[in-house]
Short mmCIF file of C-alpha atoms in Angstrom, two decimals:
data_model
loop_
_atom_site.label_atom_id
_atom_site.label_comp_id
_atom_site.label_asym_id
_atom_site.label_seq_id
_atom_site.Cartn_x
_atom_site.Cartn_y
_atom_site.Cartn_z
CA UNK A 7 -7.64 -10.89 7.72
CA UNK A 8 -11.41 -11.30 8.05
CA UNK A 9 -12.08 -7.59 7.63
CA UNK A 10 -15.68 -6.39 7.87
CA UNK A 11 -14.63 -3.01 6.44
CA UNK A 12 -13.18 -4.69 3.33
CA UNK A 13 -16.58 -6.28 2.65
CA UNK A 14 -18.42 -3.00 3.30
CA UNK A 15 -16.18 -1.19 0.81
CA UNK A 16 -16.53 -3.94 -1.79
CA UNK A 17 -19.07 -6.77 -1.25
CA UNK A 18 -17.32 -8.67 -4.06
CA UNK A 19 -13.92 -8.55 -2.33
CA UNK A 20 -12.13 -11.94 -2.21
CA UNK A 21 -12.54 -14.12 0.87
CA UNK A 22 -9.53 -15.40 2.86
CA UNK A 23 -8.14 -18.71 1.57
CA UNK A 24 -6.86 -21.54 3.76
CA UNK A 25 -3.23 -22.31 2.87
CA UNK A 26 -3.20 -25.91 4.13
CA UNK A 27 -1.02 -25.09 7.13
CA UNK A 28 -1.31 -24.67 10.88
CA UNK A 29 0.60 -21.92 12.70
CA UNK A 30 1.47 -22.94 16.26
CA UNK A 31 2.96 -20.65 18.93
CA UNK A 32 4.69 -21.31 22.26
CA UNK A 33 7.03 -19.95 24.91
CA UNK A 34 9.49 -21.78 27.15
CA UNK A 35 11.52 -20.39 30.03
CA UNK A 36 14.05 -23.17 29.38
CA UNK A 37 16.72 -22.69 26.73
CA UNK A 38 17.74 -25.88 24.89
CA UNK A 39 19.46 -23.51 22.46
CA UNK A 40 20.80 -20.00 23.10
CA UNK A 41 19.17 -17.35 20.93
CA UNK A 42 19.92 -13.68 21.67
CA UNK A 43 16.92 -11.39 22.06
CA UNK A 44 17.91 -9.35 18.97
CA UNK A 45 17.96 -12.30 16.55
CA UNK A 46 15.55 -14.69 14.89
CA UNK A 47 16.55 -18.24 14.02
CA UNK A 48 14.60 -19.60 11.05
CA UNK A 49 14.77 -23.37 10.66
CA UNK A 50 13.52 -25.25 7.63
CA UNK A 51 12.94 -28.90 8.45
CA UNK A 52 11.96 -31.84 6.29
CA UNK A 53 8.28 -31.58 7.29
CA UNK A 54 7.83 -28.06 8.58
CA UNK A 55 9.21 -24.62 9.32
CA UNK A 56 10.27 -23.35 12.75
CA UNK A 57 11.26 -19.96 14.13
CA UNK A 58 12.81 -19.00 17.48
CA UNK A 59 13.63 -15.67 19.08
CA UNK A 60 15.07 -14.99 22.52
CA UNK A 61 12.87 -13.18 25.04
CA UNK A 62 14.48 -10.10 26.64
CA UNK A 63 13.82 -11.45 30.16
CA UNK A 64 15.01 -14.95 29.26
CA UNK A 65 13.44 -17.95 27.62
CA UNK A 66 12.41 -18.50 24.01
CA UNK A 67 9.42 -17.51 21.93
CA UNK A 68 8.82 -19.87 19.03
CA UNK A 69 6.41 -20.69 16.22
CA UNK A 70 5.93 -23.62 13.87
CA UNK A 71 4.30 -23.81 10.45
CA UNK A 72 3.18 -27.32 9.56
CA UNK A 73 0.74 -28.94 7.17
CA UNK A 74 -2.70 -29.86 8.47
CA UNK A 75 -6.44 -29.81 7.75
CA UNK A 76 -8.49 -26.67 8.18
CA UNK A 77 -9.83 -26.25 11.71
CA UNK A 78 -12.78 -24.24 12.93
CA UNK A 79 -12.11 -21.81 15.78
CA UNK A 80 -13.73 -24.25 18.20
CA UNK A 81 -11.65 -27.17 16.90
CA UNK A 82 -8.40 -25.20 17.19
CA UNK A 83 -9.27 -24.09 20.74
CA UNK A 84 -9.98 -27.71 21.73
CA UNK A 85 -6.46 -28.93 20.84
CA UNK A 86 -4.53 -29.24 24.09
CA UNK A 87 -0.96 -28.15 24.77
CA UNK A 88 0.06 -31.81 25.08
CA UNK A 89 -1.50 -32.65 21.71
CA UNK A 90 0.25 -29.76 19.93
CA UNK A 91 3.53 -30.69 21.65
CA UNK A 92 3.33 -34.35 20.63
CA UNK A 93 2.38 -33.48 17.07
CA UNK A 94 5.24 -31.01 16.61
CA UNK A 95 7.85 -33.24 18.21
CA UNK A 96 6.86 -35.95 15.72
CA UNK A 97 7.23 -33.45 12.85
CA UNK A 98 10.66 -32.12 13.87
CA UNK A 99 12.40 -34.94 15.78
CA UNK A 100 14.10 -36.39 12.69
CA UNK A 101 15.75 -33.06 11.84
CA UNK A 102 19.22 -32.22 13.17
CA UNK A 103 17.97 -28.89 14.57
CA UNK A 104 16.90 -27.68 18.04
CA UNK A 105 13.21 -27.42 17.04
CA UNK A 106 11.99 -30.64 18.67
CA UNK A 107 13.97 -29.94 21.87
CA UNK A 108 12.49 -26.43 22.15
CA UNK A 109 8.95 -27.79 21.76
CA UNK A 110 9.61 -30.59 24.25
CA UNK A 111 10.86 -28.04 26.81
CA UNK A 112 7.64 -26.00 26.55
CA UNK A 113 5.26 -26.33 29.50
CA UNK A 114 3.46 -23.03 28.94
CA UNK A 115 0.25 -23.14 26.86
CA UNK A 116 0.80 -23.95 23.18
CA UNK A 117 -1.83 -22.54 20.82
CA UNK A 118 -2.44 -23.03 17.14
CA UNK A 119 -4.62 -21.69 14.35
CA UNK A 120 -5.13 -22.03 10.63
CA UNK A 121 -2.99 -20.07 8.19
CA UNK A 122 -4.93 -17.93 5.70
CA UNK A 123 -4.04 -15.47 3.00
CA UNK A 124 -6.02 -13.04 0.87
CA UNK A 125 -5.51 -12.69 -2.89
CA UNK A 126 -5.01 -9.22 -4.34
CA UNK A 127 -7.72 -6.87 -3.06
CA UNK A 128 -9.00 -4.83 -6.04
CA UNK A 129 -10.68 -2.01 -4.09
CA UNK A 130 -8.98 -0.39 -1.09
CA UNK A 131 -11.30 2.55 -0.43
CA UNK A 132 -14.79 3.86 -1.06
CA UNK A 133 -16.01 7.24 0.11
CA UNK A 134 -14.55 7.89 3.58
CA UNK A 135 -13.46 4.31 4.36
CA UNK A 136 -10.18 2.56 3.56
CA UNK A 137 -8.31 -0.55 4.65
CA UNK A 138 -4.77 -1.17 5.89
CA UNK A 139 -2.56 -3.99 7.10
CA UNK A 140 -3.85 -7.54 6.71
CA UNK A 141 -7.20 -6.27 5.44
CA UNK A 142 -5.41 -4.95 2.34
CA UNK A 143 -2.48 -7.36 1.92
CA UNK A 144 -2.57 -10.32 4.27
CA UNK A 145 0.83 -11.91 4.80
CA UNK A 146 1.55 -15.33 6.23
CA UNK A 147 1.86 -14.84 10.00
CA UNK A 148 4.58 -15.61 12.53
CA UNK A 149 7.51 -13.57 11.19
CA UNK A 150 6.04 -10.11 11.96
CA UNK A 151 5.93 -9.11 8.28
CA UNK A 152 2.21 -8.36 8.55
CA UNK A 153 2.69 -6.20 11.63
CA UNK A 154 5.58 -4.33 10.00
CA UNK A 155 3.55 -3.59 6.86
CA UNK A 156 0.55 -2.48 8.93
CA UNK A 157 2.71 0.02 10.84
CA UNK A 158 4.11 1.37 7.57
CA UNK A 159 0.57 1.64 6.17
CA UNK A 160 -0.54 3.59 9.24
CA UNK A 161 2.32 6.09 8.95
CA UNK A 162 1.77 6.69 5.23
CA UNK A 163 -2.02 6.93 5.65
CA UNK A 164 -1.64 9.44 8.49
CA UNK A 165 0.75 11.56 6.40
CA UNK A 166 -1.66 11.54 3.45
CA UNK A 167 -4.65 12.55 5.58
CA UNK A 168 -2.57 15.28 7.23
CA UNK A 169 -1.24 16.80 4.01
CA UNK A 170 -4.11 16.26 1.54
CA UNK A 171 -7.44 17.92 2.30
CA UNK A 172 -9.70 15.74 0.16
CA UNK A 173 -10.15 12.26 1.72
CA UNK A 174 -10.64 10.51 -1.63
CA UNK A 175 -7.41 11.99 -2.99
CA UNK A 176 -5.61 11.18 0.26
CA UNK A 177 -6.79 7.56 0.02
CA UNK A 178 -5.73 7.36 -3.64
CA UNK A 179 -2.28 8.65 -2.74
CA UNK A 180 -1.98 6.25 0.21
CA UNK A 181 -2.97 3.29 -1.97
CA UNK A 182 -0.57 4.31 -4.75
CA UNK A 183 2.35 4.31 -2.33
CA UNK A 184 1.41 1.21 -0.35
CA UNK A 185 -0.20 -1.25 -2.76
CA UNK A 186 3.05 -2.43 -4.39
CA UNK A 187 5.14 -2.71 -1.17
CA UNK A 188 2.28 -4.47 0.59
CA UNK A 189 1.69 -6.92 -2.24
CA UNK A 190 5.42 -7.67 -2.44
CA UNK A 191 5.68 -8.24 1.30
CA UNK A 192 2.63 -10.48 1.38
CA UNK A 193 3.85 -12.48 -1.60
CA UNK A 194 7.30 -12.89 -0.06
CA UNK A 195 5.86 -14.01 3.26
CA UNK A 196 3.57 -16.44 1.49
CA UNK A 197 6.19 -18.11 -0.69
CA UNK A 198 6.33 -21.83 -0.12
CA UNK A 199 9.98 -21.84 0.91
CA UNK A 200 8.89 -23.28 4.23
CA UNK A 201 7.54 -26.44 2.60
CA UNK A 202 9.26 -29.81 3.19
CA UNK A 203 12.15 -30.67 0.90
CA UNK A 204 11.29 -32.03 -2.54
CA UNK A 205 12.85 -35.35 -1.53
CA UNK A 206 14.35 -36.74 1.71
CA UNK A 207 17.85 -35.49 2.26
CA UNK A 208 17.61 -32.67 -0.26
CA UNK A 209 20.44 -30.20 0.40
CA UNK A 210 19.47 -27.00 2.14
CA UNK A 211 20.78 -24.85 5.02
CA UNK A 212 19.44 -26.14 8.34
CA UNK A 213 19.43 -22.82 10.17
CA UNK A 214 19.38 -19.27 8.95
CA UNK A 215 20.01 -16.48 11.46
CA UNK A 216 19.87 -12.74 11.01
CA UNK A 217 19.87 -9.77 13.29
CA UNK A 218 16.66 -7.77 13.55
CA UNK A 219 17.24 -4.18 12.48
CA UNK A 220 14.83 -1.28 11.94
CA UNK A 221 14.05 -0.28 8.38
CA UNK A 222 15.66 3.00 7.30
CA UNK A 223 13.31 5.98 7.65
CA UNK A 224 13.66 6.94 3.98
CA UNK A 225 11.73 3.80 3.03
CA UNK A 226 8.57 5.63 4.16
CA UNK A 227 9.33 8.94 2.45
CA UNK A 228 8.02 10.39 -0.75
CA UNK A 229 8.63 13.85 -2.26
CA UNK A 230 5.46 15.85 -1.65
CA UNK A 231 4.76 14.69 1.91
CA UNK A 232 6.91 15.48 4.92
CA UNK A 233 7.68 13.35 7.98
CA UNK A 234 7.53 14.89 11.47
#
């Protein structure tokens, strides 16, 4: 997100922007709700967004996305587990979802940080340097979209460097294949669908659940490069 390489490639590259939200993470070995390890439950509440996934060894990993003022790194580190827990319970307790109960059951450390995004990055490479992942197309965190896109970037970049001798041409090819998917993924992750309802009681599904499945290999393929 705060890439030094992006600034070295292009000193005029856009700076990260604060989105007005905190992202808070926790883990509990208690299970107020059963969530299998191969699923994600995404919960849209009146005042915030909540996600839960089951841990393979038991317990629940969770995250919350809620509105809040921008915090420095020191300010975010100074917020205690109890303070995050109390704040999130207050946000989610009026919803008829398991979010507040999951937070209340959490005794492990709860940590939070500010949520940032990066507008479109005009220049991806210069000479023998290029960018990938969040440095090129920062997505809103917590749902692993950024990690997924970074892995795809790495595979495509490696294939281009393997199959194209000239680094500048390899970087051009990599950018051509990854700029549009990355921008689409970042835009989708950053859509404000996790915002509170437009008015109290607005109709919307309380819980959405889907199984996590790997993307098909052909998504990474293109005609003149081969995958080994």
